[in-house]
Amino acid sequence: TTMPTAPPPRWGKKKTAGKKVPSATAKIRGSFGISSTFTSQANALLETLQSGTPHFVRCLKPNSAQTGGDFDSALVLAQLNSLGVLETVRIRREGFPVRTDFAEVWALGWAAVVRVTPQASRLSAKQRAEAVLQRLPRDMWKLGHTKAFLRDGALGLLEAELAAEKAGSATAIQALARRRRASS
């Protein structure tokens, strides 16, 4: 194979009458250059990042010597402070970090509410969500225009209470079935 030669300089060329002379840049314009490849890769990366839900992993060193079984609490606390993890925890405790649609709240607790409020199907989505959230202390939740805002731990409390309600309902159904079986 031979090495390609560089095109002659443009300042020394004579103009040809009506003939187009192919230049070296004509090949580059038709193919992908470095900047267009970079742009397409950057756009693909942005599409990938926007399509997913970001999860951040924070890595902590348990000690300076990097040995197993040794834990330096002052070092770990300093790392948590510098990474902003403690600040994030403080903000989450002060506010309402769990934001969920009214429909999701209703899907979570409809079974317990229908027994207490038979006409729940006639209520608006906001009223149904409020009927579910009435089982929690009032300071644990607030309702917005389209979402319910819950404090940390409120969802766990609601799920535990609803699980206990379902267990009680299951026990009542079993007792009724056993009574009917015993009487027949």
PDB file of C-alpha atoms in Angstrom:
ATOM      1  CA  THR A   1       0.000   0.000   0.000  1.00  0.00           C
ATOM      2  CA  THR A   2       1.138   3.510  -0.675  1.00  0.00           C
ATOM      3  CA  MET A   3       0.835   6.497   1.571  1.00  0.00           C
ATOM      4  CA  PRO A   4      -1.719   9.087   0.429  1.00  0.00           C
ATOM      5  CA  THR A   5      -0.228  12.344  -0.682  1.00  0.00           C
ATOM      6  CA  ALA A   6      -1.310  15.700   0.638  1.00  0.00           C
ATOM      7  CA  PRO A   7      -3.342  17.842  -1.761  1.00  0.00           C
ATOM      8  CA  PRO A   8      -1.458  20.688  -3.420  1.00  0.00           C
ATOM      9  CA  PRO A   9      -1.852  24.128  -1.829  1.00  0.00           C
ATOM     10  CA  ARG A  10      -4.798  26.190  -3.098  1.00  0.00           C
ATOM     11  CA  TRP A  11      -2.795  29.407  -3.583  1.00  0.00           C
ATOM     12  CA  GLY A  12      -0.686  27.912  -6.333  1.00  0.00           C
ATOM     13  CA  LYS A  13      -3.528  26.477  -8.429  1.00  0.00           C
ATOM     14  CA  LYS A  14      -4.642  27.791 -11.737  1.00  0.00           C
ATOM     15  CA  LYS A  15      -8.378  27.929 -12.374  1.00  0.00           C
ATOM     16  CA  THR A  16      -9.606  25.389 -14.867  1.00  0.00           C
ATOM     17  CA  ALA A  17     -12.273  26.405 -17.310  1.00  0.00           C
ATOM     18  CA  GLY A  18     -15.599  24.849 -16.228  1.00  0.00           C
ATOM     19  CA  LYS A  19     -14.112  21.712 -14.705  1.00  0.00           C
ATOM     20  CA  LYS A  20     -14.607  20.877 -11.043  1.00  0.00           C
ATOM     21  CA  VAL A  21     -11.541  19.492  -9.424  1.00  0.00           C
ATOM     22  CA  PRO A  22     -12.359  17.136  -6.503  1.00  0.00           C
ATOM     23  CA  SER A  23     -10.896  18.431  -3.303  1.00  0.00           C
ATOM     24  CA  ALA A  24      -9.774  16.554  -0.205  1.00  0.00           C
ATOM     25  CA  THR A  25     -12.544  18.172   1.879  1.00  0.00           C
ATOM     26  CA  ALA A  26     -15.284  16.726  -0.331  1.00  0.00           C
ATOM     27  CA  LYS A  27     -14.627  13.294   1.132  1.00  0.00           C
ATOM     28  CA  ILE A  28     -14.817  14.583   4.713  1.00  0.00           C
ATOM     29  CA  ARG A  29     -18.103  16.425   4.158  1.00  0.00           C
ATOM     30  CA  GLY A  30     -19.871  13.276   3.003  1.00  0.00           C
ATOM     31  CA  SER A  31     -18.596  11.041   5.787  1.00  0.00           C
ATOM     32  CA  PHE A  32     -18.825  11.304   9.544  1.00  0.00           C
ATOM     33  CA  GLY A  33     -16.241  13.533  11.093  1.00  0.00           C
ATOM     34  CA  ILE A  34     -15.030  13.596  14.655  1.00  0.00           C
ATOM     35  CA  SER A  35     -17.406  16.357  15.742  1.00  0.00           C
ATOM     36  CA  SER A  36     -20.504  14.721  14.235  1.00  0.00           C
ATOM     37  CA  THR A  37     -19.573  11.374  15.815  1.00  0.00           C
ATOM     38  CA  PHE A  38     -19.088  13.091  19.175  1.00  0.00           C
ATOM     39  CA  THR A  39     -22.420  14.907  18.835  1.00  0.00           C
ATOM     40  CA  SER A  40     -24.320  11.729  18.006  1.00  0.00           C
ATOM     41  CA  GLN A  41     -22.691   9.854  20.911  1.00  0.00           C
ATOM     42  CA  ALA A  42     -23.475  12.726  23.302  1.00  0.00           C
ATOM     43  CA  ASN A  43     -27.115  12.762  22.158  1.00  0.00           C
ATOM     44  CA  ALA A  44     -27.366   8.990  22.604  1.00  0.00           C
ATOM     45  CA  LEU A  45     -25.934   9.313  26.125  1.00  0.00           C
ATOM     46  CA  LEU A  46     -28.416  12.053  27.023  1.00  0.00           C
ATOM     47  CA  GLU A  47     -31.320   9.950  25.741  1.00  0.00           C
ATOM     48  CA  THR A  48     -30.137   7.001  27.842  1.00  0.00           C
ATOM     49  CA  LEU A  49     -29.798   9.150  30.964  1.00  0.00           C
ATOM     50  CA  GLN A  50     -33.202  10.767  30.518  1.00  0.00           C
ATOM     51  CA  SER A  51     -34.976   7.466  29.893  1.00  0.00           C
ATOM     52  CA  GLY A  52     -33.984   5.909  33.225  1.00  0.00           C
ATOM     53  CA  THR A  53     -34.361   6.664  36.890  1.00  0.00           C
ATOM     54  CA  PRO A  54     -31.050   7.721  38.400  1.00  0.00           C
ATOM     55  CA  HIS A  55     -29.765   5.882  41.433  1.00  0.00           C
ATOM     56  CA  PHE A  56     -26.652   7.115  43.141  1.00  0.00           C
ATOM     57  CA  VAL A  57     -24.258   4.796  44.904  1.00  0.00           C
ATOM     58  CA  ARG A  58     -22.078   6.321  47.589  1.00  0.00           C
ATOM     59  CA  CYS A  59     -18.923   4.430  48.458  1.00  0.00           C
ATOM     60  CA  LEU A  60     -17.374   4.886  51.892  1.00  0.00           C
ATOM     61  CA  LYS A  61     -14.002   3.733  53.163  1.00  0.00           C
ATOM     62  CA  PRO A  62     -14.393   2.141  56.607  1.00  0.00           C
ATOM     63  CA  ASN A  63     -10.789   2.955  57.583  1.00  0.00           C
ATOM     64  CA  SER A  64      -7.658   4.672  56.278  1.00  0.00           C
ATOM     65  CA  ALA A  65      -5.581   1.485  56.189  1.00  0.00           C
ATOM     66  CA  GLN A  66      -8.161  -0.271  53.977  1.00  0.00           C
ATOM     67  CA  THR A  67      -8.089  -3.407  56.093  1.00  0.00           C
ATOM     68  CA  GLY A  68     -11.006  -5.693  56.759  1.00  0.00           C
ATOM     69  CA  GLY A  69     -12.838  -5.771  60.080  1.00  0.00           C
ATOM     70  CA  ASP A  70     -11.716  -2.273  61.165  1.00  0.00           C
ATOM     71  CA  PHE A  71     -14.231   0.572  61.336  1.00  0.00           C
ATOM     72  CA  ASP A  72     -13.254   4.197  61.995  1.00  0.00           C
ATOM     73  CA  SER A  73     -16.477   6.016  62.902  1.00  0.00           C
ATOM     74  CA  ALA A  74     -14.927   9.504  62.716  1.00  0.00           C
ATOM     75  CA  LEU A  75     -13.680   8.855  59.162  1.00  0.00           C
ATOM     76  CA  VAL A  76     -17.062   7.498  58.058  1.00  0.00           C
ATOM     77  CA  LEU A  77     -18.885  10.459  59.636  1.00  0.00           C
ATOM     78  CA  ALA A  78     -16.568  12.897  57.819  1.00  0.00           C
ATOM     79  CA  GLN A  79     -17.252  11.091  54.517  1.00  0.00           C
ATOM     80  CA  LEU A  80     -21.015  11.182  55.092  1.00  0.00           C
ATOM     81  CA  ASN A  81     -20.795  14.925  55.793  1.00  0.00           C
ATOM     82  CA  SER A  82     -18.702  15.655  52.701  1.00  0.00           C
ATOM     83  CA  LEU A  83     -20.982  13.583  50.444  1.00  0.00           C
ATOM     84  CA  GLY A  84     -24.059  15.421  51.717  1.00  0.00           C
ATOM     85  CA  VAL A  85     -25.773  12.257  52.926  1.00  0.00           C
ATOM     86  CA  LEU A  86     -26.472  13.606  56.426  1.00  0.00           C
ATOM     87  CA  GLU A  87     -27.903  16.812  54.945  1.00  0.00           C
ATOM     88  CA  THR A  88     -30.159  14.755  52.666  1.00  0.00           C
ATOM     89  CA  VAL A  89     -31.400  12.724  55.643  1.00  0.00           C
ATOM     90  CA  ARG A  90     -32.095  15.921  57.601  1.00  0.00           C
ATOM     91  CA  ILE A  91     -34.085  17.419  54.716  1.00  0.00           C
ATOM     92  CA  ARG A  92     -36.068  14.219  54.257  1.00  0.00           C
ATOM     93  CA  ARG A  93     -36.960  14.146  57.952  1.00  0.00           C
ATOM     94  CA  GLU A  94     -38.157  17.760  57.934  1.00  0.00           C
ATOM     95  CA  GLY A  95     -40.287  17.548  54.815  1.00  0.00           C
ATOM     96  CA  PHE A  96     -42.563  15.239  52.899  1.00  0.00           C
ATOM     97  CA  PRO A  97     -40.165  13.151  50.810  1.00  0.00           C
ATOM     98  CA  VAL A  98     -42.742  10.632  49.556  1.00  0.00           C
ATOM     99  CA  ARG A  99     -44.850  12.071  46.741  1.00  0.00           C
ATOM    100  CA  THR A 100     -47.460   9.821  45.196  1.00  0.00           C
ATOM    101  CA  ASP A 101     -50.524  10.189  42.968  1.00  0.00           C
ATOM    102  CA  PHE A 102     -53.993   9.905  44.471  1.00  0.00           C
ATOM    103  CA  ALA A 103     -54.630   6.787  42.380  1.00  0.00           C
ATOM    104  CA  GLU A 104     -51.595   5.044  43.905  1.00  0.00           C
ATOM    105  CA  VAL A 105     -52.760   5.853  47.431  1.00  0.00           C
ATOM    106  CA  TRP A 106     -56.219   4.499  46.579  1.00  0.00           C
ATOM    107  CA  ALA A 107     -54.726   1.328  45.040  1.00  0.00           C
ATOM    108  CA  LEU A 108     -52.767   0.764  48.232  1.00  0.00           C
ATOM    109  CA  GLY A 109     -55.624   1.107  50.699  1.00  0.00           C
ATOM    110  CA  TRP A 110     -58.948   0.761  48.888  1.00  0.00           C
ATOM    111  CA  ALA A 111     -59.867  -2.562  50.527  1.00  0.00           C
ATOM    112  CA  ALA A 112     -59.876  -1.110  54.034  1.00  0.00           C
ATOM    113  CA  VAL A 113     -61.741   2.045  53.035  1.00  0.00           C
ATOM    114  CA  VAL A 114     -64.536   0.406  51.030  1.00  0.00           C
ATOM    115  CA  ARG A 115     -65.705  -1.427  54.135  1.00  0.00           C
ATOM    116  CA  VAL A 116     -65.984   1.846  56.075  1.00  0.00           C
ATOM    117  CA  THR A 117     -67.155   4.066  53.173  1.00  0.00           C
ATOM    118  CA  PRO A 118     -69.473   2.053  50.899  1.00  0.00           C
ATOM    119  CA  GLN A 119     -69.980   4.926  48.407  1.00  0.00           C
ATOM    120  CA  ALA A 120     -66.244   5.412  47.847  1.00  0.00           C
ATOM    121  CA  SER A 121     -66.645   4.865  44.104  1.00  0.00           C
ATOM    122  CA  ARG A 122     -68.654   8.104  43.887  1.00  0.00           C
ATOM    123  CA  LEU A 123     -65.879  10.162  45.504  1.00  0.00           C
ATOM    124  CA  SER A 124     -63.226  12.079  43.567  1.00  0.00           C
ATOM    125  CA  ALA A 125     -59.671  10.739  43.445  1.00  0.00           C
ATOM    126  CA  LYS A 126     -58.572  13.301  46.039  1.00  0.00           C
ATOM    127  CA  GLN A 127     -61.413  12.364  48.415  1.00  0.00           C
ATOM    128  CA  ARG A 128     -60.638   8.657  48.056  1.00  0.00           C
ATOM    129  CA  ALA A 129     -56.956   9.270  48.808  1.00  0.00           C
ATOM    130  CA  GLU A 130     -57.961  11.314  51.837  1.00  0.00           C
ATOM    131  CA  ALA A 131     -60.208   8.483  53.025  1.00  0.00           C
ATOM    132  CA  VAL A 132     -57.231   6.114  52.894  1.00  0.00           C
ATOM    133  CA  LEU A 133     -54.858   8.576  54.576  1.00  0.00           C
ATOM    134  CA  GLN A 134     -57.320   9.284  57.440  1.00  0.00           C
ATOM    135  CA  ARG A 135     -55.867   6.166  59.082  1.00  0.00           C
ATOM    136  CA  LEU A 136     -52.589   8.062  59.672  1.00  0.00           C
ATOM    137  CA  PRO A 137     -51.949  10.958  62.065  1.00  0.00           C
ATOM    138  CA  ARG A 138     -52.754  14.253  60.323  1.00  0.00           C
ATOM    139  CA  ASP A 139     -49.183  15.583  60.625  1.00  0.00           C
ATOM    140  CA  MET A 140     -47.866  12.610  58.603  1.00  0.00           C
ATOM    141  CA  TRP A 141     -49.497  13.633  55.307  1.00  0.00           C
ATOM    142  CA  LYS A 142     -50.800  16.515  53.202  1.00  0.00           C
ATOM    143  CA  LEU A 143     -52.793  16.616  49.997  1.00  0.00           C
ATOM    144  CA  GLY A 144     -51.840  18.739  47.016  1.00  0.00           C
ATOM    145  CA  HIS A 145     -53.801  19.337  43.822  1.00  0.00           C
ATOM    146  CA  THR A 146     -52.778  16.058  42.185  1.00  0.00           C
ATOM    147  CA  LYS A 147     -50.526  14.265  44.695  1.00  0.00           C
ATOM    148  CA  ALA A 148     -50.383  13.137  48.277  1.00  0.00           C
ATOM    149  CA  PHE A 149     -47.283  14.125  50.261  1.00  0.00           C
ATOM    150  CA  LEU A 150     -46.186  11.768  53.021  1.00  0.00           C
ATOM    151  CA  ARG A 151     -43.538  12.063  55.707  1.00  0.00           C
ATOM    152  CA  ASP A 152     -40.819   9.455  56.072  1.00  0.00           C
ATOM    153  CA  GLY A 153     -42.286   6.289  57.565  1.00  0.00           C
ATOM    154  CA  ALA A 154     -45.907   7.199  56.791  1.00  0.00           C
ATOM    155  CA  LEU A 155     -46.127   4.742  53.934  1.00  0.00           C
ATOM    156  CA  GLY A 156     -44.733   1.969  56.141  1.00  0.00           C
ATOM    157  CA  LEU A 157     -47.265   2.759  58.879  1.00  0.00           C
ATOM    158  CA  LEU A 158     -50.101   2.748  56.361  1.00  0.00           C
ATOM    159  CA  GLU A 159     -48.977  -0.555  54.855  1.00  0.00           C
ATOM    160  CA  ALA A 160     -48.649  -2.143  58.320  1.00  0.00           C
ATOM    161  CA  GLU A 161     -52.111  -0.958  59.342  1.00  0.00           C
ATOM    162  CA  LEU A 162     -53.662  -2.163  56.120  1.00  0.00           C
ATOM    163  CA  ALA A 163     -51.899  -5.530  56.449  1.00  0.00           C
ATOM    164  CA  ALA A 164     -53.360  -5.888  59.944  1.00  0.00           C
ATOM    165  CA  GLU A 165     -56.797  -4.944  58.556  1.00  0.00           C
ATOM    166  CA  LYS A 166     -56.494  -7.579  55.823  1.00  0.00           C
ATOM    167  CA  ALA A 167     -55.367 -10.194  58.337  1.00  0.00           C
ATOM    168  CA  GLY A 168     -58.387  -9.365  60.507  1.00  0.00           C
ATOM    169  CA  SER A 169     -60.705  -9.634  57.496  1.00  0.00           C
ATOM    170  CA  ALA A 170     -59.169 -12.968  56.519  1.00  0.00           C
ATOM    171  CA  THR A 171     -59.655 -14.280  60.055  1.00  0.00           C
ATOM    172  CA  ALA A 172     -63.304 -13.170  60.019  1.00  0.00           C
ATOM    173  CA  ILE A 173     -63.899 -14.901  56.671  1.00  0.00           C
ATOM    174  CA  GLN A 174     -62.249 -18.108  57.937  1.00  0.00           C
ATOM    175  CA  ALA A 175     -64.352 -18.047  61.115  1.00  0.00           C
ATOM    176  CA  LEU A 176     -67.558 -17.619  59.085  1.00  0.00           C
ATOM    177  CA  ALA A 177     -66.595 -20.488  56.765  1.00  0.00           C
ATOM    178  CA  ARG A 178     -65.795 -22.764  59.725  1.00  0.00           C
ATOM    179  CA  ARG A 179     -69.118 -21.918  61.390  1.00  0.00           C
ATOM    180  CA  ARG A 180     -71.023 -22.781  58.236  1.00  0.00           C
ATOM    181  CA  ARG A 181     -69.082 -26.002  57.780  1.00  0.00           C
ATOM    182  CA  ALA A 182     -69.695 -26.987  61.432  1.00  0.00           C
ATOM    183  CA  SER A 183     -73.449 -26.283  61.220  1.00  0.00           C
ATOM    184  CA  SER A 184     -73.985 -28.336  58.034  1.00  0.00           C
TER     185      SER A 184
END
